[in-house]
C-alpha cells in the first residue's frame, strides 16, 4: 500500500484580523523531503507552521499529517509526529538540563526518555559546551538557545521537523553543522522557513509563499 | 459574661479617631483623602444596612432565608472576583460561581455538621458568620489564583505552545501554571496559620471572646475556622481554574484570547 504523504494541505485559508494570510494554499510533502519556505515577512510562513501544529484553526481547508486529518480530537496524536523549533525559542524557565528533561515527563514521550543519554553527544556535535547544561536558560545567547531548542527537538525522535529560521542566530560554522545534520538524515521530513536560501539537501524543494499566499514551487 | 453594647452616640465619637489618619493624609498630601472619606461613608452605610438585615435574618432564623443569604453573598463575591481579574464576565461568571459555591459550602457544612455537631446546618448564628469568613478568604485567594494563572500563561504563551508542540496534553501543559497559581493563592493562608496568635489575635477568636466564651473555646473555633478556610480556598482556586478551562482554551489546546477583557 502506498505510504501517505508526510504532510498534505488542501485549500488552506487562514484569516487573521480580517486579512487572508494564507489563501487556498494546497501542497503535498512526501516522506523524507526537505522543503524550504521562503517569502517576504508577513506572507504566512510562520502562520502555516502554526496551522500545521493546530495553534491556529483554519478558516477553510484541511491538513493531513501522515494521512491523519488534523481535528480537535486528532491534534494531540498528530503533534507527537512533529518536532517544532521556533524562530526565537521560548522553552520556559529553569536550567538547560531541566528544560531538556521536561518533555520526557509527558505521557506521549515516555518511550523517548532513553534519548536523554544522547545529550552529551549532541552537545558536542552542535559545539555547545557541556557546562551549559547547568546554566539557566535565560542566561544563554540567542545562538545557544537555538541549538538547545534543536537538541530538544532531536531528542523527541520525531519524523517530521518544522524549523522556523533555525539558524538565524548562528555563525557560519554552527549553521553548517545544523544543515549537515539534516542532510544526512534521509528518513526525516524537514520543513524549514528561511529568508536566506538554506541548502539542506541537493534535492530540496523551495516553496515561495508569495503575496497571494498560495505557494509557488521554484 | 455578655458583650457590652455600643451606644450610637459613643460610636459617633469613635469616628473622632479618624482625625489622626486624615491629618497624616492631609499633612503629607497623600492623594487618597476623598477616597478615604468615601470609603468610610460606604463602610458605615453598608454595615448599617447589613446589620439591619441580619437582625431580621437572626430573628426569623429560617433555614431557607439563611441559605439564601449565603447564596447572595456567594453571587456578590463571584461578581467581585470577575471584576478584579482581566477575564470577561460573561465567559467565567458561571464556572466561578460553582467554584465558590463548592469552596464555601463544603467546609462550611463540615464545620457546622461534623465539628460543631449542630442539629440544624443553616442556623443563622453559625452559618452566616462562619460562611462569611470562609467566603471572604475564598474570594481573596481566587482573585490571586486566577490572576496568576491567566497572567502567567498569557505572558509565557510561547513557552506554553512549545510544550504542546513537544507532545504535552492540555493537562500536562497547564500543570506548571496551576502549580504557580495555587502556590500564590494558598501561601497567604499558610503564612497566617504559621504566625497566628503570635502576631495578632485572629478575628474569629476575638469575636468568640467578645461574645462571652472562654478563651479555650475561642481557640478551638479559631483552629477549626483556619482549617476550614484553607480547605475552602484550595477547593475554590483549583475549581476556579479547572472550570474555566473549557472557555479559556480552544479545542486544539491554544489559549482563547476572547476570554480576556482586553485582547492582545
PDB file of N, CA and C in Angstrom, chain B residues 164-221:
ATOM      1  N   UNK B 164       2.984  22.207  24.062  1.00  0.00           N
ATOM      2  CA  UNK B 164       2.005  21.472  23.250  1.00  0.00           C
ATOM      3  C   UNK B 164       2.708  20.845  22.049  1.00  0.00           C
ATOM      4  N   UNK B 165       3.581  21.636  21.399  1.00  0.00           N
ATOM      5  CA  UNK B 165       4.302  21.131  20.228  1.00  0.00           C
ATOM      6  C   UNK B 165       5.178  19.938  20.609  1.00  0.00           C
ATOM      7  N   UNK B 166       5.650  19.918  21.850  1.00  0.00           N
ATOM      8  CA  UNK B 166       6.501  18.812  22.302  1.00  0.00           C
ATOM      9  C   UNK B 166       5.690  17.584  22.710  1.00  0.00           C
ATOM     10  N   UNK B 167       4.381  17.645  22.528  1.00  0.00           N
ATOM     11  CA  UNK B 167       3.560  16.454  22.776  1.00  0.00           C
ATOM     12  C   UNK B 167       2.788  16.465  24.076  1.00  0.00           C
ATOM     13  N   UNK B 168       2.781  17.612  24.791  1.00  0.00           N
ATOM     14  CA  UNK B 168       2.062  17.657  26.065  1.00  0.00           C
ATOM     15  C   UNK B 168       0.560  17.670  25.825  1.00  0.00           C
ATOM     16  N   UNK B 169      -0.180  16.964  26.652  1.00  0.00           N
ATOM     17  CA  UNK B 169      -1.637  17.095  26.664  1.00  0.00           C
ATOM     18  C   UNK B 169      -1.945  18.420  27.362  1.00  0.00           C
ATOM     19  N   UNK B 170      -3.196  18.881  27.247  1.00  0.00           N
ATOM     20  CA  UNK B 170      -3.566  20.158  27.886  1.00  0.00           C
ATOM     21  C   UNK B 170      -3.251  20.111  29.387  1.00  0.00           C
ATOM     22  N   UNK B 171      -3.640  18.999  30.025  1.00  0.00           N
ATOM     23  CA  UNK B 171      -3.438  18.899  31.482  1.00  0.00           C
ATOM     24  C   UNK B 171      -1.954  18.947  31.838  1.00  0.00           C
ATOM     25  N   UNK B 172      -1.106  18.413  30.964  1.00  0.00           N
ATOM     26  CA  UNK B 172       0.342  18.424  31.247  1.00  0.00           C
ATOM     27  C   UNK B 172       0.930  19.818  31.019  1.00  0.00           C
ATOM     28  N   UNK B 173       0.444  20.488  29.980  1.00  0.00           N
ATOM     29  CA  UNK B 173       0.993  21.812  29.653  1.00  0.00           C
ATOM     30  C   UNK B 173       0.594  22.870  30.671  1.00  0.00           C
ATOM     31  N   UNK B 174      -0.616  22.740  31.256  1.00  0.00           N
ATOM     32  CA  UNK B 174      -1.050  23.781  32.209  1.00  0.00           C
ATOM     33  C   UNK B 174      -0.586  23.486  33.634  1.00  0.00           C
ATOM     34  N   UNK B 175      -0.085  22.285  33.860  1.00  0.00           N
ATOM     35  CA  UNK B 175       0.296  21.889  35.225  1.00  0.00           C
ATOM     36  C   UNK B 175       1.256  22.884  35.910  1.00  0.00           C
ATOM     37  N   UNK B 176       2.367  23.317  35.264  1.00  0.00           N
ATOM     38  CA  UNK B 176       3.240  24.269  35.967  1.00  0.00           C
ATOM     39  C   UNK B 176       2.554  25.596  36.279  1.00  0.00           C
ATOM     40  N   UNK B 177       1.632  26.010  35.408  1.00  0.00           N
ATOM     41  CA  UNK B 177       0.924  27.280  35.645  1.00  0.00           C
ATOM     42  C   UNK B 177      -0.065  27.129  36.807  1.00  0.00           C
ATOM     43  N   UNK B 178      -0.718  25.951  36.893  1.00  0.00           N
ATOM     44  CA  UNK B 178      -1.641  25.700  38.009  1.00  0.00           C
ATOM     45  C   UNK B 178      -0.850  25.653  39.320  1.00  0.00           C
ATOM     46  N   UNK B 179       0.323  25.027  39.262  1.00  0.00           N
ATOM     47  CA  UNK B 179       1.160  24.924  40.459  1.00  0.00           C
ATOM     48  C   UNK B 179       1.521  26.320  40.980  1.00  0.00           C
ATOM     49  N   UNK B 180       1.958  27.204  40.077  1.00  0.00           N
ATOM     50  CA  UNK B 180       2.329  28.568  40.487  1.00  0.00           C
ATOM     51  C   UNK B 180       1.122  29.329  41.028  1.00  0.00           C
ATOM     52  N   UNK B 181      -0.031  29.146  40.370  1.00  0.00           N
ATOM     53  CA  UNK B 181      -1.244  29.869  40.789  1.00  0.00           C
ATOM     54  C   UNK B 181      -1.677  29.411  42.177  1.00  0.00           C
ATOM     55  N   UNK B 182      -1.650  28.102  42.420  1.00  0.00           N
ATOM     56  CA  UNK B 182      -2.065  27.582  43.727  1.00  0.00           C
ATOM     57  C   UNK B 182      -1.086  28.037  44.812  1.00  0.00           C
ATOM     58  N   UNK B 183       0.189  28.057  44.458  1.00  0.00           N
ATOM     59  CA  UNK B 183       1.176  28.494  45.453  1.00  0.00           C
ATOM     60  C   UNK B 183       0.927  29.951  45.850  1.00  0.00           C
ATOM     61  N   UNK B 184       0.695  30.789  44.828  1.00  0.00           N
ATOM     62  CA  UNK B 184       0.455  32.212  45.110  1.00  0.00           C
ATOM     63  C   UNK B 184      -0.819  32.404  45.914  1.00  0.00           C
ATOM     64  N   UNK B 185      -1.856  31.619  45.613  1.00  0.00           N
ATOM     65  CA  UNK B 185      -3.155  31.810  46.267  1.00  0.00           C
ATOM     66  C   UNK B 185      -3.193  31.240  47.675  1.00  0.00           C
ATOM     67  N   UNK B 186      -2.489  30.139  47.892  1.00  0.00           N
ATOM     68  CA  UNK B 186      -2.576  29.479  49.205  1.00  0.00           C
ATOM     69  C   UNK B 186      -1.509  29.940  50.197  1.00  0.00           C
ATOM     70  N   UNK B 187      -0.429  30.518  49.670  1.00  0.00           N
ATOM     71  CA  UNK B 187       0.662  30.930  50.566  1.00  0.00           C
ATOM     72  C   UNK B 187       0.226  31.893  51.674  1.00  0.00           C
ATOM     73  N   UNK B 188      -0.623  32.913  51.391  1.00  0.00           N
ATOM     74  CA  UNK B 188      -1.019  33.808  52.482  1.00  0.00           C
ATOM     75  C   UNK B 188      -1.707  33.076  53.637  1.00  0.00           C
ATOM     76  N   UNK B 189      -2.567  32.074  53.319  1.00  0.00           N
ATOM     77  CA  UNK B 189      -3.240  31.333  54.388  1.00  0.00           C
ATOM     78  C   UNK B 189      -2.236  30.488  55.161  1.00  0.00           C
ATOM     79  N   UNK B 190      -1.288  29.877  54.429  1.00  0.00           N
ATOM     80  CA  UNK B 190      -0.255  29.064  55.091  1.00  0.00           C
ATOM     81  C   UNK B 190       0.564  29.962  56.029  1.00  0.00           C
ATOM     82  N   UNK B 191       0.927  31.161  55.525  1.00  0.00           N
ATOM     83  CA  UNK B 191       1.726  32.085  56.339  1.00  0.00           C
ATOM     84  C   UNK B 191       0.937  32.531  57.559  1.00  0.00           C
ATOM     85  N   UNK B 192      -0.361  32.801  57.398  1.00  0.00           N
ATOM     86  CA  UNK B 192      -1.128  33.276  58.552  1.00  0.00           C
ATOM     87  C   UNK B 192      -1.343  32.138  59.551  1.00  0.00           C
ATOM     88  N   UNK B 193      -1.423  30.876  59.074  1.00  0.00           N
ATOM     89  CA  UNK B 193      -1.532  29.749  60.012  1.00  0.00           C
ATOM     90  C   UNK B 193      -0.259  29.629  60.838  1.00  0.00           C
ATOM     91  N   UNK B 194       0.876  29.919  60.170  1.00  0.00           N
ATOM     92  CA  UNK B 194       2.169  29.761  60.842  1.00  0.00           C
ATOM     93  C   UNK B 194       2.409  30.833  61.900  1.00  0.00           C
ATOM     94  N   UNK B 195       1.788  31.996  61.736  1.00  0.00           N
ATOM     95  CA  UNK B 195       2.077  33.101  62.670  1.00  0.00           C
ATOM     96  C   UNK B 195       0.884  33.456  63.557  1.00  0.00           C
ATOM     97  N   UNK B 196      -0.213  32.748  63.371  1.00  0.00           N
ATOM     98  CA  UNK B 196      -1.440  33.142  64.089  1.00  0.00           C
ATOM     99  C   UNK B 196      -1.236  33.081  65.611  1.00  0.00           C
ATOM    100  N   UNK B 197      -1.785  34.066  66.289  1.00  0.00           N
ATOM    101  CA  UNK B 197      -1.662  34.110  67.742  1.00  0.00           C
ATOM    102  C   UNK B 197      -0.403  34.832  68.185  1.00  0.00           C
ATOM    103  N   UNK B 198       0.640  34.791  67.346  1.00  0.00           N
ATOM    104  CA  UNK B 198       1.900  35.449  67.709  1.00  0.00           C
ATOM    105  C   UNK B 198       1.873  36.915  67.299  1.00  0.00           C
ATOM    106  N   UNK B 199       1.376  37.139  66.077  1.00  0.00           N
ATOM    107  CA  UNK B 199       1.394  38.499  65.536  1.00  0.00           C
ATOM    108  C   UNK B 199       0.156  39.285  65.978  1.00  0.00           C
ATOM    109  N   UNK B 200      -1.007  38.628  65.897  1.00  0.00           N
ATOM    110  CA  UNK B 200      -2.241  39.330  66.272  1.00  0.00           C
ATOM    111  C   UNK B 200      -3.277  38.308  66.684  1.00  0.00           C
ATOM    112  N   UNK B 201      -4.256  38.769  67.463  1.00  0.00           N
ATOM    113  CA  UNK B 201      -5.356  37.870  67.818  1.00  0.00           C
ATOM    114  C   UNK B 201      -6.287  37.790  66.618  1.00  0.00           C
ATOM    115  N   UNK B 202      -6.548  36.602  66.108  1.00  0.00           N
ATOM    116  CA  UNK B 202      -7.365  36.499  64.911  1.00  0.00           C
ATOM    117  C   UNK B 202      -8.827  36.873  65.127  1.00  0.00           C
ATOM    118  N   UNK B 203      -9.484  37.232  64.013  1.00  0.00           N
ATOM    119  CA  UNK B 203     -10.837  37.786  64.043  1.00  0.00           C
ATOM    120  C   UNK B 203     -11.860  36.912  64.730  1.00  0.00           C
ATOM    121  N   UNK B 204     -11.880  35.653  64.368  1.00  0.00           N
ATOM    122  CA  UNK B 204     -12.920  34.800  64.924  1.00  0.00           C
ATOM    123  C   UNK B 204     -12.745  34.619  66.423  1.00  0.00           C
ATOM    124  N   UNK B 205     -11.477  34.442  66.830  1.00  0.00           N
ATOM    125  CA  UNK B 205     -11.177  34.259  68.247  1.00  0.00           C
ATOM    126  C   UNK B 205     -11.636  35.480  69.041  1.00  0.00           C
ATOM    127  N   UNK B 206     -11.336  36.658  68.493  1.00  0.00           N
ATOM    128  CA  UNK B 206     -11.749  37.907  69.140  1.00  0.00           C
ATOM    129  C   UNK B 206     -13.268  37.938  69.275  1.00  0.00           C
ATOM    130  N   UNK B 207     -13.953  37.569  68.195  1.00  0.00           N
ATOM    131  CA  UNK B 207     -15.414  37.590  68.189  1.00  0.00           C
ATOM    132  C   UNK B 207     -15.996  36.656  69.227  1.00  0.00           C
ATOM    133  N   UNK B 208     -15.424  35.455  69.330  1.00  0.00           N
ATOM    134  CA  UNK B 208     -15.958  34.466  70.275  1.00  0.00           C
ATOM    135  C   UNK B 208     -15.705  34.939  71.716  1.00  0.00           C
ATOM    136  N   UNK B 209     -14.524  35.530  71.951  1.00  0.00           N
ATOM    137  CA  UNK B 209     -14.232  36.036  73.303  1.00  0.00           C
ATOM    138  C   UNK B 209     -15.183  37.181  73.648  1.00  0.00           C
ATOM    139  N   UNK B 210     -15.361  38.107  72.680  1.00  0.00           N
ATOM    140  CA  UNK B 210     -16.278  39.229  72.922  1.00  0.00           C
ATOM    141  C   UNK B 210     -17.707  38.730  73.145  1.00  0.00           C
ATOM    142  N   UNK B 211     -18.031  37.595  72.527  1.00  0.00           N
ATOM    143  CA  UNK B 211     -19.368  37.003  72.701  1.00  0.00           C
ATOM    144  C   UNK B 211     -19.550  36.376  74.067  1.00  0.00           C
ATOM    145  N   UNK B 212     -18.494  36.328  74.845  1.00  0.00           N
ATOM    146  CA  UNK B 212     -18.630  35.870  76.225  1.00  0.00           C
ATOM    147  C   UNK B 212     -18.098  34.469  76.473  1.00  0.00           C
ATOM    148  N   UNK B 213     -17.490  33.827  75.478  1.00  0.00           N
ATOM    149  CA  UNK B 213     -16.998  32.460  75.672  1.00  0.00           C
ATOM    150  C   UNK B 213     -15.615  32.452  76.304  1.00  0.00           C
ATOM    151  N   UNK B 214     -15.244  31.279  76.805  1.00  0.00           N
ATOM    152  CA  UNK B 214     -13.914  31.086  77.388  1.00  0.00           C
ATOM    153  C   UNK B 214     -12.859  31.186  76.277  1.00  0.00           C
ATOM    154  N   UNK B 215     -11.653  31.674  76.578  1.00  0.00           N
ATOM    155  CA  UNK B 215     -10.584  31.712  75.555  1.00  0.00           C
ATOM    156  C   UNK B 215     -10.282  30.343  74.951  1.00  0.00           C
ATOM    157  N   UNK B 216     -10.405  29.264  75.741  1.00  0.00           N
ATOM    158  CA  UNK B 216     -10.126  27.927  75.188  1.00  0.00           C
ATOM    159  C   UNK B 216     -11.151  27.567  74.112  1.00  0.00           C
ATOM    160  N   UNK B 217     -12.399  27.950  74.333  1.00  0.00           N
ATOM    161  CA  UNK B 217     -13.435  27.714  73.310  1.00  0.00           C
ATOM    162  C   UNK B 217     -13.088  28.522  72.066  1.00  0.00           C
ATOM    163  N   UNK B 218     -12.676  29.784  72.314  1.00  0.00           N
ATOM    164  CA  UNK B 218     -12.327  30.662  71.189  1.00  0.00           C
ATOM    165  C   UNK B 218     -11.190  30.081  70.364  1.00  0.00           C
ATOM    166  N   UNK B 219     -10.212  29.473  71.025  1.00  0.00           N
ATOM    167  CA  UNK B 219      -9.067  28.877  70.325  1.00  0.00           C
ATOM    168  C   UNK B 219      -9.527  27.719  69.450  1.00  0.00           C
ATOM    169  N   UNK B 220     -10.431  26.885  69.989  1.00  0.00           N
ATOM    170  CA  UNK B 220     -10.918  25.732  69.219  1.00  0.00           C
ATOM    171  C   UNK B 220     -11.655  26.211  67.960  1.00  0.00           C
ATOM    172  N   UNK B 221     -12.448  27.270  68.127  1.00  0.00           N
ATOM    173  CA  UNK B 221     -13.147  27.845  66.963  1.00  0.00           C
ATOM    174  C   UNK B 221     -12.131  28.351  65.941  1.00  0.00           C
TER     175      UNK B 221
END
